[in-house]
mmCIF file of C-alpha atoms in Angstrom:
data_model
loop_
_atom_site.group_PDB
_atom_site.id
_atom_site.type_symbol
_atom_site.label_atom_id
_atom_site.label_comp_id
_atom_site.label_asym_id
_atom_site.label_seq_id
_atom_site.Cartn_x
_atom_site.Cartn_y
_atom_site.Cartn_z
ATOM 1 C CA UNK A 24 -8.756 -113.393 -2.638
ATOM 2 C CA UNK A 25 -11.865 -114.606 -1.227
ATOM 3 C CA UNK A 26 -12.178 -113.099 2.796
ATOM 4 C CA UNK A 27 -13.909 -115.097 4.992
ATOM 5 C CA UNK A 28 -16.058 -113.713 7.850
ATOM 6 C CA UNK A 29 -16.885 -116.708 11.047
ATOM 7 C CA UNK A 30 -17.993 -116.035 14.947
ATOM 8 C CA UNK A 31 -15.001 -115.609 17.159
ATOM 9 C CA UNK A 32 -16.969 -118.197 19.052
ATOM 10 C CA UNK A 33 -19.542 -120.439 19.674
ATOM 11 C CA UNK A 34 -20.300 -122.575 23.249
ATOM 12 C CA UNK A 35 -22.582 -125.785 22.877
ATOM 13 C CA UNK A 36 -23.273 -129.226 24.942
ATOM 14 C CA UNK A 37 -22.665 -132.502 24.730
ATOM 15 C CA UNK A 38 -25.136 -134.269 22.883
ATOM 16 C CA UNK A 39 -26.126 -130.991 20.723
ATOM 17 C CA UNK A 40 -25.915 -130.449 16.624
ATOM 18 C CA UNK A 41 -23.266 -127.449 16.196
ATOM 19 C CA UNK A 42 -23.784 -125.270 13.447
ATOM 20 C CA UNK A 43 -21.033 -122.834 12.455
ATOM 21 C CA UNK A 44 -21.705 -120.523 9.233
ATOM 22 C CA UNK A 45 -18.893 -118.796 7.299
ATOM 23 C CA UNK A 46 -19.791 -115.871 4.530
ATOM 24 C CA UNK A 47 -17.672 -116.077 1.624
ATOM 25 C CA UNK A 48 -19.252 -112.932 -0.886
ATOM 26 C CA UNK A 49 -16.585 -113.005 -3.065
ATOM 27 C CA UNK A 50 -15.944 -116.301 -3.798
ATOM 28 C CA UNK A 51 -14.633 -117.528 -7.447
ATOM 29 C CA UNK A 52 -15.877 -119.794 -9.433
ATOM 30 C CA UNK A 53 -13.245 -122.215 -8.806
ATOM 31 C CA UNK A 54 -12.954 -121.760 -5.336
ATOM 32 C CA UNK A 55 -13.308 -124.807 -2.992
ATOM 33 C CA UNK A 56 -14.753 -123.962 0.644
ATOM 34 C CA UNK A 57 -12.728 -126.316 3.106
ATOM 35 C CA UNK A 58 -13.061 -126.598 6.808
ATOM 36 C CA UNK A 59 -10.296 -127.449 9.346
ATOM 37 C CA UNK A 60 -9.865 -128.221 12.634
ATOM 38 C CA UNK A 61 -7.284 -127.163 14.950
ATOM 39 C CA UNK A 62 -6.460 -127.949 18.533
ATOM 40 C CA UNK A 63 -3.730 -126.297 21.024
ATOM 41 C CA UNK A 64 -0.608 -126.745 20.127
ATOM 42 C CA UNK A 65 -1.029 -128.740 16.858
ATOM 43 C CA UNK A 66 -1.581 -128.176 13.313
ATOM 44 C CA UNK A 67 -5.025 -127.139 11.866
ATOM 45 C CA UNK A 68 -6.329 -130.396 10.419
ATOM 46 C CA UNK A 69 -8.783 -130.965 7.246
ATOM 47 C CA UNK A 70 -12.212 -131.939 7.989
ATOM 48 C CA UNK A 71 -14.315 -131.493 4.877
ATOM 49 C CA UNK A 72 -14.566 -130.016 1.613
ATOM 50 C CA UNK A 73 -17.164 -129.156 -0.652
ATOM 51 C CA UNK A 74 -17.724 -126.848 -4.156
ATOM 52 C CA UNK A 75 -21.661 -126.842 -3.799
ATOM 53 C CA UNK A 76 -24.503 -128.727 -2.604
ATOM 54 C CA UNK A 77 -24.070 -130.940 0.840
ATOM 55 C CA UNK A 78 -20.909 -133.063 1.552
ATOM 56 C CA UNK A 79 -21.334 -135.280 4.689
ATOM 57 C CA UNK A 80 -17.990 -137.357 5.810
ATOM 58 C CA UNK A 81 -17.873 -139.385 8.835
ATOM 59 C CA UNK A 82 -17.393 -136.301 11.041
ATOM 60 C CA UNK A 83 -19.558 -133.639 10.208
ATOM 61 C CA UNK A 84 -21.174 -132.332 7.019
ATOM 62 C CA UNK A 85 -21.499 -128.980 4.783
ATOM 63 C CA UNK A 86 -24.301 -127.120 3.781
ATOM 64 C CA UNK A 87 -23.779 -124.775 0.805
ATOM 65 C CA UNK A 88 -26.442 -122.839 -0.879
ATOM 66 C CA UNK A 89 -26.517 -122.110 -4.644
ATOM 67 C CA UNK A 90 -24.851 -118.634 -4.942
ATOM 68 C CA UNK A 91 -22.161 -120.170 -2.473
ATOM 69 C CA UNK A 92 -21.990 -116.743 -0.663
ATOM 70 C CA UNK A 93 -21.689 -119.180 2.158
ATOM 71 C CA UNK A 94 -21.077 -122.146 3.507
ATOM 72 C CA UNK A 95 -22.314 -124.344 7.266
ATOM 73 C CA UNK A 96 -20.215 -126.439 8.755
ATOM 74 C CA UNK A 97 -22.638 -129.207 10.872
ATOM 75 C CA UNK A 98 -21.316 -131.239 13.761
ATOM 76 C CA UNK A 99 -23.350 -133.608 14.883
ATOM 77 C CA UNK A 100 -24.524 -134.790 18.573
ATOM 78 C CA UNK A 101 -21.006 -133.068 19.549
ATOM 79 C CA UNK A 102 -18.176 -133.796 22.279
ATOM 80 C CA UNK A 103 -16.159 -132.243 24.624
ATOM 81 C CA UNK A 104 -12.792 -133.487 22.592
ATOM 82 C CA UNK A 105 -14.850 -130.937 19.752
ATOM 83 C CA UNK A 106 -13.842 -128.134 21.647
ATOM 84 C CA UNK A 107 -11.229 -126.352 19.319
ATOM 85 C CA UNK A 108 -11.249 -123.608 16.585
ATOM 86 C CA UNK A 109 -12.638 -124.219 13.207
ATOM 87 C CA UNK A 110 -11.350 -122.504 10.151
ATOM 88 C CA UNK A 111 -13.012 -121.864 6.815
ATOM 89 C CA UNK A 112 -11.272 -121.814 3.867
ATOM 90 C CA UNK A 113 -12.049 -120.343 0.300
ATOM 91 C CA UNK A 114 -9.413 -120.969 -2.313
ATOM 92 C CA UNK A 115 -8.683 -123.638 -5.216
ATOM 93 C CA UNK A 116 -5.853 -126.107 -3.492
ATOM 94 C CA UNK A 117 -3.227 -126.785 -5.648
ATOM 95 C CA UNK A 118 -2.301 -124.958 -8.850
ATOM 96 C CA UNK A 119 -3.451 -121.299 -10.161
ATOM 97 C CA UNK A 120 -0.520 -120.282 -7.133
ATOM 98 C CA UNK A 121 -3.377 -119.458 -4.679
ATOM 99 C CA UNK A 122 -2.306 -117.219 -1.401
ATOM 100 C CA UNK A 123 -4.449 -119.533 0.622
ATOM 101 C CA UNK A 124 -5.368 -117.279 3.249
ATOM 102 C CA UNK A 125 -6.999 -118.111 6.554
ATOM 103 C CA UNK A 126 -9.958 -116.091 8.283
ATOM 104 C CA UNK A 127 -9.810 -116.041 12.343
ATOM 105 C CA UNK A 128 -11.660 -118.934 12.782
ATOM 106 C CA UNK A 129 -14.472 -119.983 15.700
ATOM 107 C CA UNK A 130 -13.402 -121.361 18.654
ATOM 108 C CA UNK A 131 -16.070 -123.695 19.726
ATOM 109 C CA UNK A 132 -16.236 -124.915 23.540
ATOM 110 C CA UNK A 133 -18.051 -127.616 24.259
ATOM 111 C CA UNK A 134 -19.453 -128.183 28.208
ATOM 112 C CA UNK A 135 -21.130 -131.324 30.071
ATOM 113 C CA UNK B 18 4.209 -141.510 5.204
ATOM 114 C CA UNK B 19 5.408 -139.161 7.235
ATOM 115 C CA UNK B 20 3.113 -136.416 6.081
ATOM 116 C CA UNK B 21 4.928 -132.711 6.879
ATOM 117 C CA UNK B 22 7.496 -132.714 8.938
ATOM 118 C CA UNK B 23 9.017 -129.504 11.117
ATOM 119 C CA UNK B 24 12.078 -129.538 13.150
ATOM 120 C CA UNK B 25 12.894 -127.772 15.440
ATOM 121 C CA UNK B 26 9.617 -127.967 17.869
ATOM 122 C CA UNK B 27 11.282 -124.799 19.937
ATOM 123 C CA UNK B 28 13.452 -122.645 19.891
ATOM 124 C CA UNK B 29 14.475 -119.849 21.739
ATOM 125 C CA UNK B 30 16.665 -116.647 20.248
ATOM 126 C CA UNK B 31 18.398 -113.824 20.885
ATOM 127 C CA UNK B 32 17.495 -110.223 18.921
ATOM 128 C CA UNK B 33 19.722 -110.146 15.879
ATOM 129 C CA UNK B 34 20.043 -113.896 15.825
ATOM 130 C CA UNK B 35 19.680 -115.558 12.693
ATOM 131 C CA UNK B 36 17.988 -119.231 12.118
ATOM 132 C CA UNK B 37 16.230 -121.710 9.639
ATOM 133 C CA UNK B 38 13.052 -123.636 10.197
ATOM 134 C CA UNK B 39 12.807 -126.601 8.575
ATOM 135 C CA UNK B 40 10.138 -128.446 6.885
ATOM 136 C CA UNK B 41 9.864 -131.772 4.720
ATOM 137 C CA UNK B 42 7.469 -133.346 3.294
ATOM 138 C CA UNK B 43 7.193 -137.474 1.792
ATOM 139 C CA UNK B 44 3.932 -136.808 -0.330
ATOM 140 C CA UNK B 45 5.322 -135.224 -3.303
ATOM 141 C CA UNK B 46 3.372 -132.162 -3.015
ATOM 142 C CA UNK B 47 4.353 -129.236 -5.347
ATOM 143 C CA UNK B 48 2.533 -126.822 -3.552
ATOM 144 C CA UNK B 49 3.942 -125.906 0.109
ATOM 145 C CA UNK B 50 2.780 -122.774 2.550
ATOM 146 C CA UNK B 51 4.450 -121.276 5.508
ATOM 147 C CA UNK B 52 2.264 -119.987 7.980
ATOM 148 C CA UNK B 53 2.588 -118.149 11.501
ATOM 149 C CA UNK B 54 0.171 -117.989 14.365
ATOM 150 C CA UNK B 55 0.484 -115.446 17.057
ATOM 151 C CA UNK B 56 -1.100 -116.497 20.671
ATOM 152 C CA UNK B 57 -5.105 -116.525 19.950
ATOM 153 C CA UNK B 58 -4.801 -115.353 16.983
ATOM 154 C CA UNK B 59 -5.264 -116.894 13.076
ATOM 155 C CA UNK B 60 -2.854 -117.924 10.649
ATOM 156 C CA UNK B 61 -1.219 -115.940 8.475
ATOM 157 C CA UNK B 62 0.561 -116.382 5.245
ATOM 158 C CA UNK B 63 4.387 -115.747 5.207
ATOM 159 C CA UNK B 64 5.322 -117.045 2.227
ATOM 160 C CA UNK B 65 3.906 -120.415 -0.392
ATOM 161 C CA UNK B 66 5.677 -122.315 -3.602
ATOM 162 C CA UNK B 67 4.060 -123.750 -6.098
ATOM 163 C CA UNK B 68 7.136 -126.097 -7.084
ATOM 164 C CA UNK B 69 11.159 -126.259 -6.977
ATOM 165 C CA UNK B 70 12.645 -122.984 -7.348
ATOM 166 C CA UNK B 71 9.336 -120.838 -7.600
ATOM 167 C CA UNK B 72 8.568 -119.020 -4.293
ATOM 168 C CA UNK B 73 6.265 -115.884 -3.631
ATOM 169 C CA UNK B 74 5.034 -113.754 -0.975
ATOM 170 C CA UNK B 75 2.149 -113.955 1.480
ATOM 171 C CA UNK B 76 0.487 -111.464 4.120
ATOM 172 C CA UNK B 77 3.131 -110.840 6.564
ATOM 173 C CA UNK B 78 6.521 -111.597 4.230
ATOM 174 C CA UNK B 79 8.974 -109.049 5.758
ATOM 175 C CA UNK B 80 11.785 -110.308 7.937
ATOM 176 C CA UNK B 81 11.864 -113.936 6.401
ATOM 177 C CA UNK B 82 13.083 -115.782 3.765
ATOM 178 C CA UNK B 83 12.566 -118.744 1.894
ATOM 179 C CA UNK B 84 14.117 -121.339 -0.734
ATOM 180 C CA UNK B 85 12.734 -124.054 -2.701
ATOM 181 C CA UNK B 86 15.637 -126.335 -4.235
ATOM 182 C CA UNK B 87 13.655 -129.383 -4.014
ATOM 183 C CA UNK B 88 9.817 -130.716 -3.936
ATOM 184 C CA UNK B 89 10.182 -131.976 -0.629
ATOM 185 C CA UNK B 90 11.954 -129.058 1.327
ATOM 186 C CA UNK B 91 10.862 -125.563 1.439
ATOM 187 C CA UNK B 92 13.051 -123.725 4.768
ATOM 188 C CA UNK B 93 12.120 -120.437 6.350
ATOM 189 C CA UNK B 94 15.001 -118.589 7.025
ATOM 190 C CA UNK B 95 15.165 -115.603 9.949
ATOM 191 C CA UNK B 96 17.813 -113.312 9.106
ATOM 192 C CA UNK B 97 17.686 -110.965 12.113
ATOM 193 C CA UNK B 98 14.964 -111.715 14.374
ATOM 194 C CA UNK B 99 12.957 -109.613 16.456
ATOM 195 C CA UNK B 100 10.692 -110.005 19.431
ATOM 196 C CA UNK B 101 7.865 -109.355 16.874
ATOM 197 C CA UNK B 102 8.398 -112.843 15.194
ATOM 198 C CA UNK B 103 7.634 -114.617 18.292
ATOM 199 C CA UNK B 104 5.572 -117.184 17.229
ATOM 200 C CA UNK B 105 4.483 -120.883 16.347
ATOM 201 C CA UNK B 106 5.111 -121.353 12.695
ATOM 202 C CA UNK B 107 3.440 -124.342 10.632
ATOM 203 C CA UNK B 108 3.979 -125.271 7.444
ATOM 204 C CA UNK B 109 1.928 -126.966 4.813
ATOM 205 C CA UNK B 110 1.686 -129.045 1.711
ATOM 206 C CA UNK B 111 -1.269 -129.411 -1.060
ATOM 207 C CA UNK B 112 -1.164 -131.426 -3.898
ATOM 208 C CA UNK B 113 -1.917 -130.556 -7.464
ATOM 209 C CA UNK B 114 -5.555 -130.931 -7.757
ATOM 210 C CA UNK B 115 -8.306 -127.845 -6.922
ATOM 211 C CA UNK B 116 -9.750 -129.716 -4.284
ATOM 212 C CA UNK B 117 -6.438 -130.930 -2.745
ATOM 213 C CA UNK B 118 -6.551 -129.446 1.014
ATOM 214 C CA UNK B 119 -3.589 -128.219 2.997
ATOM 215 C CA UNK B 120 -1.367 -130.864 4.752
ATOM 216 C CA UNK B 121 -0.227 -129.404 7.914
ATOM 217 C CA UNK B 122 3.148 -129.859 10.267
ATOM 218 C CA UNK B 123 2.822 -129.982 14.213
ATOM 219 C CA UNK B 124 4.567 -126.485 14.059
ATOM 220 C CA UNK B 125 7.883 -124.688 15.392
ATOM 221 C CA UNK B 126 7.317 -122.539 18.710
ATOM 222 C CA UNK B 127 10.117 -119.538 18.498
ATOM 223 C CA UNK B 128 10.559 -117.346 21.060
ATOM 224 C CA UNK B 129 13.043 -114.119 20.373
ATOM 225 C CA UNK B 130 13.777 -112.538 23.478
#
């Protein structure tokens, strides 16, 4: 199983470019890297996805270099209804019967 | 679509009690996870099915239960809870596909006092 390592937490401003990094060393070959969001309260919801390369959605993009040993998650020009904890997670959705196992995730607060 | 539902939202028990949480889903998923999260902390894998009647363990598997008669159900039963299973519980639904991500419910806040 592929253990994730994030910050506990990160504090930025409005208006700034968040960054948040997860190392994935032992990733498989057909792992996926997904982020998700998660606010108080509610389920952890999916943000973006990526194998390799960059991914960019309408919310944020993903930076992931060639050994995939890690991936960025990017938020850009950020709000305070940001503030929540991301997740990273390595695993193949779907079939193989992956334990799809969660790291501790960053909470990220996000000030005027 | 509905996406994953949970019922109850709360629920408070007793030590010893017994009770099922229930979750549904409407996207034919075969794949469905049950998950606890303890106050500030991550989630944690109780126990995941990859399809009707095939179930298997997670992290943290001891003192549940779980059944999976049909695609769309997959309960978590408590058979004798304990103040150590206060939690908020969410489960989740992928679909077949590598890249399919996790489908989440709004969750079930228990309390065992």
């Amino acid at each position: 199983l592929a253990k994730t390592t994030q910050p506990i937490s990160m504090d930025s401003y409005e208006g700034q470019e968040v960054n948040i990094t997860c190392s994935h060393n032992n990733i498989a070959t057909n792992d996926y890297i997904t982020w998700y969001q998660q606010f108080p309260s509610q389920g952890p919801r999916f943000i973006i996805q990526g194998y390799k390369t960059k991914v960019t959605n309408e919310v944020a993009s993903l930076f992931i270099p060639a050994d995939r040993k890690s991936s960025t998650l990017s938020l850009p020009r950020v709000s305070l209804s940001d503030t929540a904890v991301y997740y990273c997670l390595v695993g193949r959705g779907g079939g193989g019967g992956n334990k799809l196992t969660f790291g501790t995730g960053t909470q990220l607060k996000v000030e005027l | 679509n509905a996406g994953v539902t949970q019922t109850p939202k709360f629920r408070i028990l007793k030590i010893g009690q017994s009770m099922t949480l229930q979750c549904t889903q409407d996207m034919n998923h075969n794949y469905m996870y049950w998950y606890r999260q303890d106050p500030g902390m991550g989630l944690k894998l109780i126990y995941y099915s990859v399809g009707a009647g095939i179930t298997d363990k997670g992290e943290v598997p001891n003192g549940y239960n779980v059944s999976r008669s049909t695609t769309e159900d997959f309960p978590l039963r408590l058979e004798l809870a304990a103040p150590s299973q206060t939690s908020v519980y969410f489960c989740a639904s992928s679909g077949q596909g590598r890249d399919s991500p996790l489908h989440f419910g709004n969750g079930t806040r228990l309390t065992v006092t």
